[in-house]
Tab-separated table of C-alpha atoms and ligand atoms in Angstrom:
chain	number	residue	atom	x	y	z
V	29	MET	CA	-18.336	12.354	-31.465
V	30	LYS	CA	-21.889	12.631	-32.807
V	31	VAL	CA	-24.482	12.982	-30.066
V	32	LYS	CA	-28.242	12.852	-30.489
V	33	LYS	CA	-31.340	12.797	-28.319
V	34	TYR	CA	-34.153	10.297	-29.008
V	35	ILE	CA	-37.651	10.232	-27.588
V	36	ALA	CA	-39.809	7.099	-27.785
V	37	SER	CA	-42.600	5.564	-25.797
V	38	THR	CA	-40.573	2.521	-24.753
V	39	MET	CA	-36.906	1.761	-24.213
V	40	PRO	CA	-36.751	-0.936	-26.948
V	41	GLU	CA	-38.310	1.522	-29.372
V	42	ALA	CA	-35.717	4.146	-28.465
V	43	MET	CA	-32.941	1.554	-28.806
V	44	ASN	CA	-34.183	0.660	-32.289
V	45	GLN	CA	-34.105	4.305	-33.348
V	46	VAL	CA	-30.557	4.657	-31.996
V	47	LYS	CA	-29.378	1.498	-33.720
V	48	LYS	CA	-30.996	2.483	-37.002
V	49	GLU	CA	-29.525	5.975	-37.085
V	50	LEU	CA	-26.228	5.729	-35.260
V	51	GLY	CA	-25.423	2.110	-35.907
V	52	GLU	CA	-24.196	-0.791	-33.853
V	53	SER	CA	-21.312	1.061	-32.210
V	54	ALA	CA	-23.485	3.702	-30.535
V	55	VAL	CA	-23.317	4.095	-26.787
V	56	ILE	CA	-26.102	5.339	-24.549
V	57	LEU	CA	-24.862	8.268	-22.490
V	58	ASP	CA	-28.054	8.884	-20.619
V	59	SER	CA	-31.647	7.726	-20.402
V	60	ARG	CA	-34.608	8.955	-18.380
V	61	GLU	CA	-38.363	8.999	-18.268
V	62	ILE	CA	-40.006	12.254	-19.331
V	63	LYS	CA	-43.589	13.439	-19.292
V	64	THR	CA	-44.956	15.093	-22.411
V	65	SER	CA	-48.212	17.015	-21.937
V	66	ARG	CA	-50.989	17.662	-24.428
V	67	PHE	CA	-54.148	19.783	-24.172
V	68	PHE	CA	-52.912	22.400	-21.681
V	69	GLY	CA	-51.100	19.938	-19.456
V	70	LEU	CA	-53.844	17.332	-19.463
V	71	PHE	CA	-53.506	13.716	-20.607
V	72	GLY	CA	-49.734	13.707	-20.141
V	73	LYS	CA	-47.880	10.792	-21.680
V	74	ARG	CA	-44.738	9.106	-20.291
V	75	ASN	CA	-41.882	8.784	-22.752
V	76	ILE	CA	-38.299	7.657	-22.662
V	77	GLU	CA	-35.593	10.154	-23.573
V	78	VAL	CA	-32.289	8.661	-24.613
V	79	LEU	CA	-29.017	10.504	-25.217
V	80	ALA	CA	-26.848	8.443	-27.539
V	81	ALA	CA	-23.469	9.012	-29.127
V	82	VAL	CA	-21.299	7.499	-31.786
V	83	ASP	CA	-17.727	8.111	-32.782
V	84	PRO	CA	-17.818	8.916	-36.503
V	85	LYS	CA	-14.186	7.841	-36.877
V	86	PRO	CA	-13.651	4.114	-37.031
V	87	THR	CA	-12.085	2.728	-33.886
V	88	ARG	CA	-8.382	2.240	-34.287
V	89	ILE	CA	-8.075	0.154	-31.229
V	90	ARG	CA	-7.277	-3.492	-31.482
V	91	GLN	CA	-9.803	-5.723	-29.826
V	92	SER	CA	-9.538	-9.295	-28.789
V	93	SER	CA	-11.984	-11.654	-30.458
V	94	ARG	CA	-13.817	-12.058	-27.137
V	95	GLU	CA	-14.147	-8.287	-26.840
V	96	LYS	CA	-15.287	-8.040	-30.447
V	97	LYS	CA	-18.017	-10.543	-29.775
V	98	GLN	CA	-19.091	-8.671	-26.667
V	99	THR	CA	-19.057	-5.353	-28.510
V	100	ALA	CA	-21.360	-6.719	-31.167
V	101	ASN	CA	-23.779	-8.033	-28.572
V	102	ASP	CA	-23.774	-5.045	-26.276
V	103	SER	CA	-23.108	-2.132	-28.558
V	104	VAL	CA	-26.201	-0.234	-27.497
V	105	MET	CA	-26.156	0.031	-23.756
V	106	PRO	CA	-28.975	1.436	-21.697
V	107	THR	CA	-27.725	2.937	-18.443
V	108	LYS	CA	-29.610	3.941	-15.330
V	109	LEU	CA	-29.722	7.420	-13.829
V	110	PRO	CA	-28.191	9.188	-12.032
V	111	MET	CA	-25.160	7.504	-13.507
V	112	HIS	CA	-22.507	9.415	-11.584
V	113	LEU	CA	-23.787	8.072	-8.306
V	114	GLN	CA	-24.257	4.499	-9.396
V	115	LYS	CA	-22.201	1.627	-10.520
V	116	SER	CA	-23.584	-1.764	-11.212
V	117	GLU	CA	-21.673	-4.804	-12.353
V	118	SER	CA	-24.051	-5.133	-15.280
V	119	SER	CA	-23.410	-1.661	-16.618
V	120	ARG	CA	-19.694	-2.238	-16.256
V	121	GLU	CA	-19.939	-5.525	-18.072
V	122	LYS	CA	-21.783	-3.794	-20.856
V	123	VAL	CA	-19.053	-1.271	-21.474
V	124	SER	CA	-17.983	-1.910	-25.002
V	125	THR	CA	-15.546	0.933	-25.345
V	126	ARG	CA	-11.951	-0.164	-24.906
V	127	LEU	CA	-9.916	2.726	-23.686
V	128	SER	CA	-7.060	4.333	-25.441
V	129	LEU	CA	-5.748	7.819	-25.068
V	130	SER	CA	-5.844	8.738	-28.711
V	131	ASN	CA	-7.922	11.925	-28.745
V	132	ARG	CA	-11.104	10.009	-29.347
V	133	TYR	CA	-12.947	12.012	-26.703
V	134	PRO	CA	-13.364	15.714	-25.962
V	135	HIS	CA	-10.292	17.237	-24.347
V	136	PRO	CA	-11.538	17.576	-20.728
V	137	VAL	CA	-12.808	13.980	-20.794
V	138	GLU	CA	-9.589	12.714	-22.326
V	139	SER	CA	-7.343	14.457	-19.821
V	140	THR	CA	-9.410	13.312	-16.827
V	141	LEU	CA	-9.137	9.743	-18.096
V	142	GLU	CA	-5.433	10.174	-18.619
V	143	GLN	CA	-5.036	11.285	-15.017
V	144	LEU	CA	-6.788	8.100	-13.843
V	145	GLN	CA	-4.603	5.973	-16.097
V	146	GLN	CA	-1.441	7.600	-14.783
V	147	ASN	CA	-2.656	6.948	-11.258
V	148	GLY	CA	-3.016	3.234	-12.002
V	149	ILE	CA	-6.839	2.970	-11.985
V	150	ASP	CA	-7.702	-0.180	-13.912
V	151	GLU	CA	-9.188	-0.171	-17.408
V	152	ASP	CA	-12.567	-1.506	-16.393
V	153	THR	CA	-13.112	1.350	-13.936
V	154	ARG	CA	-11.835	3.914	-16.423
V	155	ALA	CA	-14.334	2.645	-18.978
V	156	HIS	CA	-17.103	3.098	-16.443
V	157	VAL	CA	-15.921	6.599	-15.491
V	158	LEU	CA	-15.713	7.450	-19.205
V	159	GLN	CA	-19.447	6.936	-19.547
V	160	ILE	CA	-20.134	9.186	-16.566
V	161	LEU	CA	-17.828	11.869	-17.975
V	162	LEU	CA	-19.339	11.766	-21.463
V	163	SER	CA	-22.827	11.855	-20.027
V	164	THR	CA	-21.946	14.889	-17.871
V	165	PHE	CA	-20.154	16.597	-20.734
V	166	TYR	CA	-22.999	16.335	-23.237
V	167	LYS	CA	-25.742	16.930	-20.693
V	168	HIS	CA	-24.172	20.332	-20.052
V	169	ASP	CA	-23.900	21.151	-23.751
V	170	GLU	CA	-20.159	20.569	-23.769
V	171	LYS	CA	-19.616	23.480	-21.377
V	172	VAL	CA	-17.819	21.524	-18.692
V	173	THR	CA	-14.276	22.222	-17.588
V	174	GLU	CA	-11.603	19.700	-16.736
V	175	SER	CA	-11.759	20.576	-13.036
V	176	GLU	CA	-15.539	20.078	-13.012
V	177	LEU	CA	-15.088	16.643	-14.554
V	178	LEU	CA	-12.430	15.867	-11.982
V	179	ASN	CA	-14.951	16.734	-9.272
V	180	VAL	CA	-17.528	14.427	-10.869
V	181	THR	CA	-14.900	11.663	-10.893
V	182	LYS	CA	-14.052	12.373	-7.273
V	183	GLU	CA	-17.720	12.107	-6.336
V	184	PHE	CA	-17.838	8.729	-8.041
V	185	PHE	CA	-14.912	7.379	-6.003
V	186	LYS	CA	-16.189	9.017	-2.831
V	187	HIS	CA	-19.558	7.340	-3.232
V	188	GLU	CA	-17.966	4.023	-4.219
V	189	MET	CA	-15.542	3.871	-1.336
V	190	ALA	CA	-17.702	5.322	1.432
V	191	SER	CA	-18.337	1.829	2.774
V	192	SER	CA	-14.626	1.043	2.954
V	193	ILE	CA	-13.885	3.294	5.877
V	194	GLU	CA	-13.001	1.505	9.043
V	195	SER	CA	-13.727	3.267	12.291
V	196	THR	CA	-10.684	3.315	14.550
V	197	GLU	CA	-13.087	2.880	17.447
V	198	GLY	CA	-13.813	-0.769	16.778
V	199	HIS	CA	-15.093	-3.313	19.283
V	200	SER	CA	-12.152	-5.656	18.963
V	201	LYS	CA	-9.677	-6.009	21.794
V	202	PHE	CA	-6.855	-8.003	20.228
V	203	ILE	CA	-5.500	-6.390	17.078
V	204	TYR	CA	-3.164	-8.521	14.946
V	205	LEU	CA	-1.039	-6.922	12.257
V	206	LEU	CA	-0.125	-9.438	9.576
V	207	GLY	CA	1.790	-9.064	6.371
V	208	PRO	CA	4.882	-9.842	4.368
V	209	THR	CA	8.421	-8.914	5.374
V	210	GLY	CA	9.365	-5.316	5.906
V	211	VAL	CA	6.026	-3.682	5.041
V	212	GLY	CA	5.999	-1.698	8.294
V	213	LYS	CA	3.976	-3.882	10.698
V	214	THR	CA	6.024	-3.104	13.821
V	215	THR	CA	6.398	0.599	13.053
V	216	THR	CA	2.667	0.850	12.363
V	217	ILE	CA	1.825	-0.868	15.671
V	218	ALA	CA	3.887	1.779	17.462
V	219	LYS	CA	2.045	4.549	15.570
V	220	LEU	CA	-1.389	3.056	16.267
V	221	ALA	CA	-0.596	2.475	19.932
V	222	ALA	CA	0.727	6.012	20.396
V	223	ASP	CA	-2.399	7.385	18.722
V	224	ALA	CA	-4.759	5.266	20.841
V	225	LYS	CA	-2.919	6.049	24.053
V	226	MET	CA	-2.258	9.754	23.584
V	227	LYS	CA	-5.317	10.884	21.616
V	228	HIS	CA	-7.921	8.446	22.937
V	229	ALA	CA	-6.537	7.709	26.419
V	230	LYS	CA	-6.686	3.941	25.848
V	231	ASP	CA	-4.885	1.485	28.107
V	232	ILE	CA	-2.625	-0.467	25.738
V	233	ALA	CA	-0.429	-3.585	25.787
V	234	PHE	CA	1.822	-5.259	23.214
V	235	ILE	CA	2.352	-8.928	22.454
V	236	THR	CA	4.861	-10.042	19.865
V	237	LEU	CA	4.732	-13.338	18.041
V	238	ASP	CA	7.726	-12.278	16.006
V	239	THR	CA	10.379	-14.476	17.555
V	240	TYR	CA	11.887	-15.185	14.169
V	241	ARG	CA	14.499	-12.462	14.598
V	242	ILE	CA	16.020	-11.254	17.902
V	243	ALA	CA	16.146	-7.724	16.532
V	244	ALA	CA	12.393	-7.810	15.919
V	245	ILE	CA	11.671	-8.374	19.612
V	246	GLU	CA	14.063	-5.588	20.550
V	247	GLN	CA	12.416	-3.261	18.043
V	248	LEU	CA	8.968	-3.557	19.624
V	249	LYS	CA	10.468	-3.507	23.152
V	250	THR	CA	12.093	-0.184	22.330
V	251	TYR	CA	8.767	1.307	21.238
V	252	ALA	CA	7.108	-0.215	24.348
V	253	LYS	CA	9.675	1.497	26.560
V	254	ILE	CA	9.336	4.879	24.848
V	255	LEU	CA	5.553	4.731	24.981
V	256	ASP	CA	5.462	3.160	28.470
V	257	ILE	CA	3.416	0.190	27.280
V	258	PRO	CA	3.784	-3.345	28.783
V	259	ILE	CA	4.929	-6.073	26.401
V	260	GLU	CA	4.994	-9.885	26.371
V	261	VAL	CA	6.815	-12.178	23.954
V	262	ALA	CA	4.900	-15.301	22.890
V	263	TYR	CA	6.865	-18.237	21.478
V	264	ASN	CA	3.907	-20.572	21.153
V	265	ALA	CA	0.122	-20.881	21.550
V	266	GLU	CA	0.359	-21.325	25.360
V	267	ASP	CA	2.492	-18.180	25.747
V	268	LEU	CA	-0.011	-16.271	23.673
V	269	GLU	CA	-2.959	-17.424	25.785
V	270	ALA	CA	-1.052	-16.506	28.964
V	271	ALA	CA	-0.197	-13.049	27.620
V	272	LYS	CA	-3.801	-12.452	26.546
V	273	GLU	CA	-4.978	-13.457	30.021
V	274	LYS	CA	-2.417	-11.147	31.628
V	275	PHE	CA	-3.647	-8.188	29.575
V	276	LYS	CA	-7.353	-8.997	29.748
V	277	ASP	CA	-8.170	-5.736	31.533
V	278	LYS	CA	-6.447	-3.566	28.937
V	279	ASP	CA	-8.525	-1.689	26.351
V	280	LEU	CA	-6.453	-2.701	23.337
V	281	ILE	CA	-3.696	-5.254	22.793
V	282	TYR	CA	-1.648	-4.915	19.622
V	283	ILE	CA	-0.092	-8.170	18.447
V	284	ASP	CA	2.941	-8.075	16.171
V	285	THR	CA	3.654	-11.014	13.889
V	286	ALA	CA	6.726	-12.145	12.001
V	287	GLY	CA	7.232	-10.928	8.491
V	288	ARG	CA	7.579	-14.050	6.382
V	289	ASN	CA	7.154	-14.917	2.755
V	290	TYR	CA	3.423	-15.459	2.826
V	291	MET	CA	3.400	-16.768	-0.732
V	292	ASN	CA	4.217	-19.908	1.244
V	293	SER	CA	0.893	-21.157	2.662
V	294	GLU	CA	2.712	-22.975	5.430
V	295	TYR	CA	3.287	-19.690	7.276
V	296	ILE	CA	-0.418	-18.912	7.158
V	297	ASN	CA	-1.146	-22.317	8.692
V	298	GLN	CA	1.473	-21.773	11.407
V	299	LEU	CA	-0.171	-18.475	12.333
V	300	LYS	CA	-3.564	-20.165	12.430
V	301	GLU	CA	-2.233	-22.819	14.794
V	302	ILE	CA	-0.616	-20.363	17.192
V	303	ALA	CA	-3.289	-17.708	17.283
V	304	GLN	CA	-6.483	-19.768	16.827
V	305	PHE	CA	-8.291	-16.559	15.985
V	306	LYS	CA	-11.426	-15.823	17.995
V	307	GLU	CA	-14.298	-13.374	17.896
V	308	GLN	CA	-12.601	-10.609	19.868
V	309	ASP	CA	-9.652	-10.657	17.481
V	310	LYS	CA	-9.215	-8.203	14.683
V	311	LEU	CA	-6.873	-9.179	11.879
V	312	MET	CA	-5.420	-6.415	9.772
V	313	CYS	CA	-3.377	-7.102	6.690
V	314	VAL	CA	-0.543	-4.637	6.168
V	315	LEU	CA	0.265	-3.977	2.524
V	316	SER	CA	2.981	-1.694	1.234
V	317	LEU	CA	1.942	0.611	-1.599
V	318	THR	CA	5.408	0.203	-3.064
V	319	ALA	CA	4.621	-3.435	-3.922
V	320	LYS	CA	3.417	-4.538	-7.354
V	321	GLU	CA	-0.367	-4.685	-7.610
V	322	GLU	CA	-0.349	-8.365	-8.619
V	323	ASP	CA	1.765	-9.191	-5.573
V	324	MET	CA	-0.537	-7.250	-3.272
V	325	GLU	CA	-3.419	-9.196	-4.760
V	326	THR	CA	-1.707	-12.568	-4.142
V	327	ILE	CA	-0.710	-11.593	-0.613
V	328	TYR	CA	-4.223	-10.431	0.250
V	329	GLN	CA	-5.648	-13.645	-1.167
V	330	GLN	CA	-3.254	-15.645	1.000
V	331	PHE	CA	-4.263	-13.746	4.130
V	332	SER	CA	-7.940	-14.148	3.247
V	333	LYS	CA	-7.508	-17.743	4.409
V	334	LEU	CA	-7.517	-16.176	7.884
V	335	PRO	CA	-10.412	-14.011	9.108
V	336	VAL	CA	-8.786	-10.847	7.733
V	337	ASP	CA	-11.248	-8.094	6.818
V	338	THR	CA	-9.197	-4.929	7.143
V	339	VAL	CA	-6.179	-3.464	5.390
V	340	ILE	CA	-3.587	-0.903	6.399
V	341	PHE	CA	-1.683	0.541	3.454
V	342	THR	CA	1.860	1.623	4.267
V	343	LYS	CA	4.579	3.669	2.577
V	344	ALA	CA	2.154	5.963	0.768
V	345	ASP	CA	5.007	8.477	0.783
V	346	GLU	CA	7.174	6.198	-1.350
V	347	THR	CA	4.897	6.044	-4.367
V	348	SER	CA	3.073	8.510	-6.574
V	349	THR	CA	0.267	6.211	-7.737
V	350	TYR	CA	-2.643	5.134	-5.582
V	351	GLY	CA	-5.061	3.519	-8.060
V	352	GLN	CA	-4.031	0.088	-6.782
V	353	ILE	CA	-5.913	0.830	-3.546
V	354	TYR	CA	-9.196	1.075	-5.452
V	355	ASN	CA	-8.403	-1.805	-7.834
V	356	LEU	CA	-7.751	-4.123	-4.915
V	357	TRP	CA	-10.617	-2.854	-2.773
V	358	LYS	CA	-13.063	-3.325	-5.653
V	359	LYS	CA	-12.252	-7.043	-5.723
V	360	HIS	CA	-12.253	-7.729	-1.979
V	361	HIS	CA	-14.262	-4.960	-0.300
V	362	PHE	CA	-12.111	-4.960	2.821
V	363	ALA	CA	-12.248	-2.107	5.296
V	364	ILE	CA	-9.437	0.430	4.953
V	365	HIS	CA	-8.140	1.260	8.408
V	366	THR	CA	-5.316	3.737	7.912
V	367	LEU	CA	-2.534	4.821	5.607
V	368	THR	CA	1.016	5.348	6.760
V	369	ILE	CA	2.946	8.135	5.152
V	370	GLY	CA	6.499	7.970	6.466
V	371	GLN	CA	8.907	6.548	9.029
V	372	ASP	CA	8.187	9.011	11.784
V	373	VAL	CA	6.542	7.441	14.854
V	374	PRO	CA	3.897	8.463	15.847
V	375	ASN	CA	3.192	11.217	13.331
V	376	ASP	CA	3.180	9.518	9.934
V	377	LEU	CA	-0.207	7.870	10.288
V	378	LEU	CA	-3.278	9.017	8.400
V	379	THR	CA	-6.844	8.117	9.231
V	380	VAL	CA	-8.592	8.080	5.872
V	381	ASP	CA	-12.109	9.108	4.973
V	382	ALA	CA	-13.979	8.820	1.674
V	383	GLU	CA	-12.907	12.331	0.658
V	384	VAL	CA	-9.194	11.571	1.144
V	385	LEU	CA	-9.531	8.279	-0.742
V	386	ALA	CA	-11.310	10.052	-3.609
V	387	GLN	CA	-8.551	12.690	-3.747
V	388	LEU	CA	-5.969	9.915	-3.885
V	389	MET	CA	-7.808	8.135	-6.700
V	390	VAL	CA	-7.854	11.196	-8.965
V	391	GLY	CA	-4.227	12.002	-8.181
V	392	GLU	CA	-5.011	15.135	-6.193
V	393	LYS	CA	-3.156	14.106	-3.074
V	394	SER	CA	0.366	12.887	-2.477
V	395	TRP	CA	3.222	13.126	0.011
A	411	LIG	N1	8.784	5.515	3.883
A	411	LIG	C1	8.144	4.791	4.782
A	411	LIG	N2	8.795	3.850	5.483
A	411	LIG	C2	8.113	3.140	6.382
A	411	LIG	C3	6.714	3.332	6.608
A	411	LIG	N3	6.334	2.450	7.555
A	411	LIG	C4	7.423	1.753	7.894
A	411	LIG	N4	8.503	2.164	7.206
A	411	LIG	C5	9.882	1.666	7.259
A	411	LIG	O1	9.931	0.357	6.756
A	411	LIG	C6	10.972	-0.371	7.386
A	411	LIG	C7	10.412	-1.676	7.924
A	411	LIG	O2	9.494	-1.384	8.956
A	411	LIG	P1	9.066	-2.448	10.056
A	411	LIG	O3	8.054	-1.818	10.909
A	411	LIG	O4	10.256	-3.022	10.729
A	411	LIG	O5	8.420	-3.535	9.095
A	411	LIG	P2	7.883	-4.965	9.502
A	411	LIG	O6	6.762	-5.273	8.600
A	411	LIG	O7	7.619	-5.011	10.957
A	411	LIG	O8	9.152	-5.845	9.143
A	411	LIG	P3	9.414	-7.371	9.544
A	411	LIG	O9	8.976	-7.539	10.962
A	411	LIG	O10	10.888	-7.557	9.361
A	411	LIG	O11	8.640	-8.197	8.586
A	411	LIG	C8	11.520	0.528	8.471
A	411	LIG	O12	12.666	1.154	7.991
A	411	LIG	C9	10.415	1.561	8.674
A	411	LIG	O13	10.872	2.800	9.161
A	411	LIG	C10	6.041	4.340	5.846
A	411	LIG	O14	4.834	4.584	5.945
A	411	LIG	N5	6.803	5.026	4.940
A	412	LIG	MG1	8.318	-6.329	12.425
């Protein structure tokens, strides 16, 4: 990797210099405004300093014709500073480097990227992180360790995902847990209720709409008994209204729903008809981290037809990759409420913060 600094009075001028010397495949690692002084500090002039790099070896990576076209158009990419705390769609779009782990980059950069790839972080994000890593690496004269780069990457995810954290102390009264079959909706309701009751002294009630299976009603009734929480079973919209009225003085009412194949839109419509979601309702989509990312995407899209804005990720203990959380969040920007990390009620529930999410994204945390 050949890296060079350019100083010019304007950005286009600097870009021209870069293009002329390093060629079309150069990437801009860093750019900033600098002040150059003349005559003992007087009559200072503002200039642009650009740090650019080019891989002297020809790229061995196959590109699609669309990517080739984009590479030719965007090969010299100005980026804003400070890069490691920013991410704009435009800079991501401009990333021309397709990623491959083929020792094209300095070792600490390469191994940090590899860690992200192993953790399932998508290619687009890795390409963006690559720019931040290269910029950091060369800005510090190549004296950056792998763990320092990992920290830079963690900061990126921490900053990115800070807005995703859902406070458990919401204003909603009726909390619906929705999701496909067997993801852990009922178990998670028991965990959430135990947490709210025991740690936050909330007055709780349960309603179940899951009349699809007898065992499902019994399952929630068992938790209700253990936790000493009243429960109502609602078979239709009238039952639900009556149960809501009965529990109107409670602090929080958790509502369990039937696990169905929600690829079938009919089930979504049925739920809409029964629940007729209102302002005081909070709808949380429960997604298992053991599911395929494409399936999670389809399921979330299906539930987006309802006023769902929050996700609970379950079974974090049954996988070793967590990149799918970020990949999905990046597309939908839902709030992340909690993670569940095992079958034990009430203990296996984790309230996440940006730091924990960042640790998960770089593969530093697991169960
Ligand atoms: N390993 C692991 N298992 C979990 C977790 N959460 C729930 N489970 C298990 O997943 C299975 C299904 O849990 P349920 O709570 O019945 O799931 P559900 O979504 O209510 O299922 P349906 O109502 O049938 O759609 C049970 O064996 C739970 O113990 C978790 O975080 N980790
Ligand atoms: Mg259930």
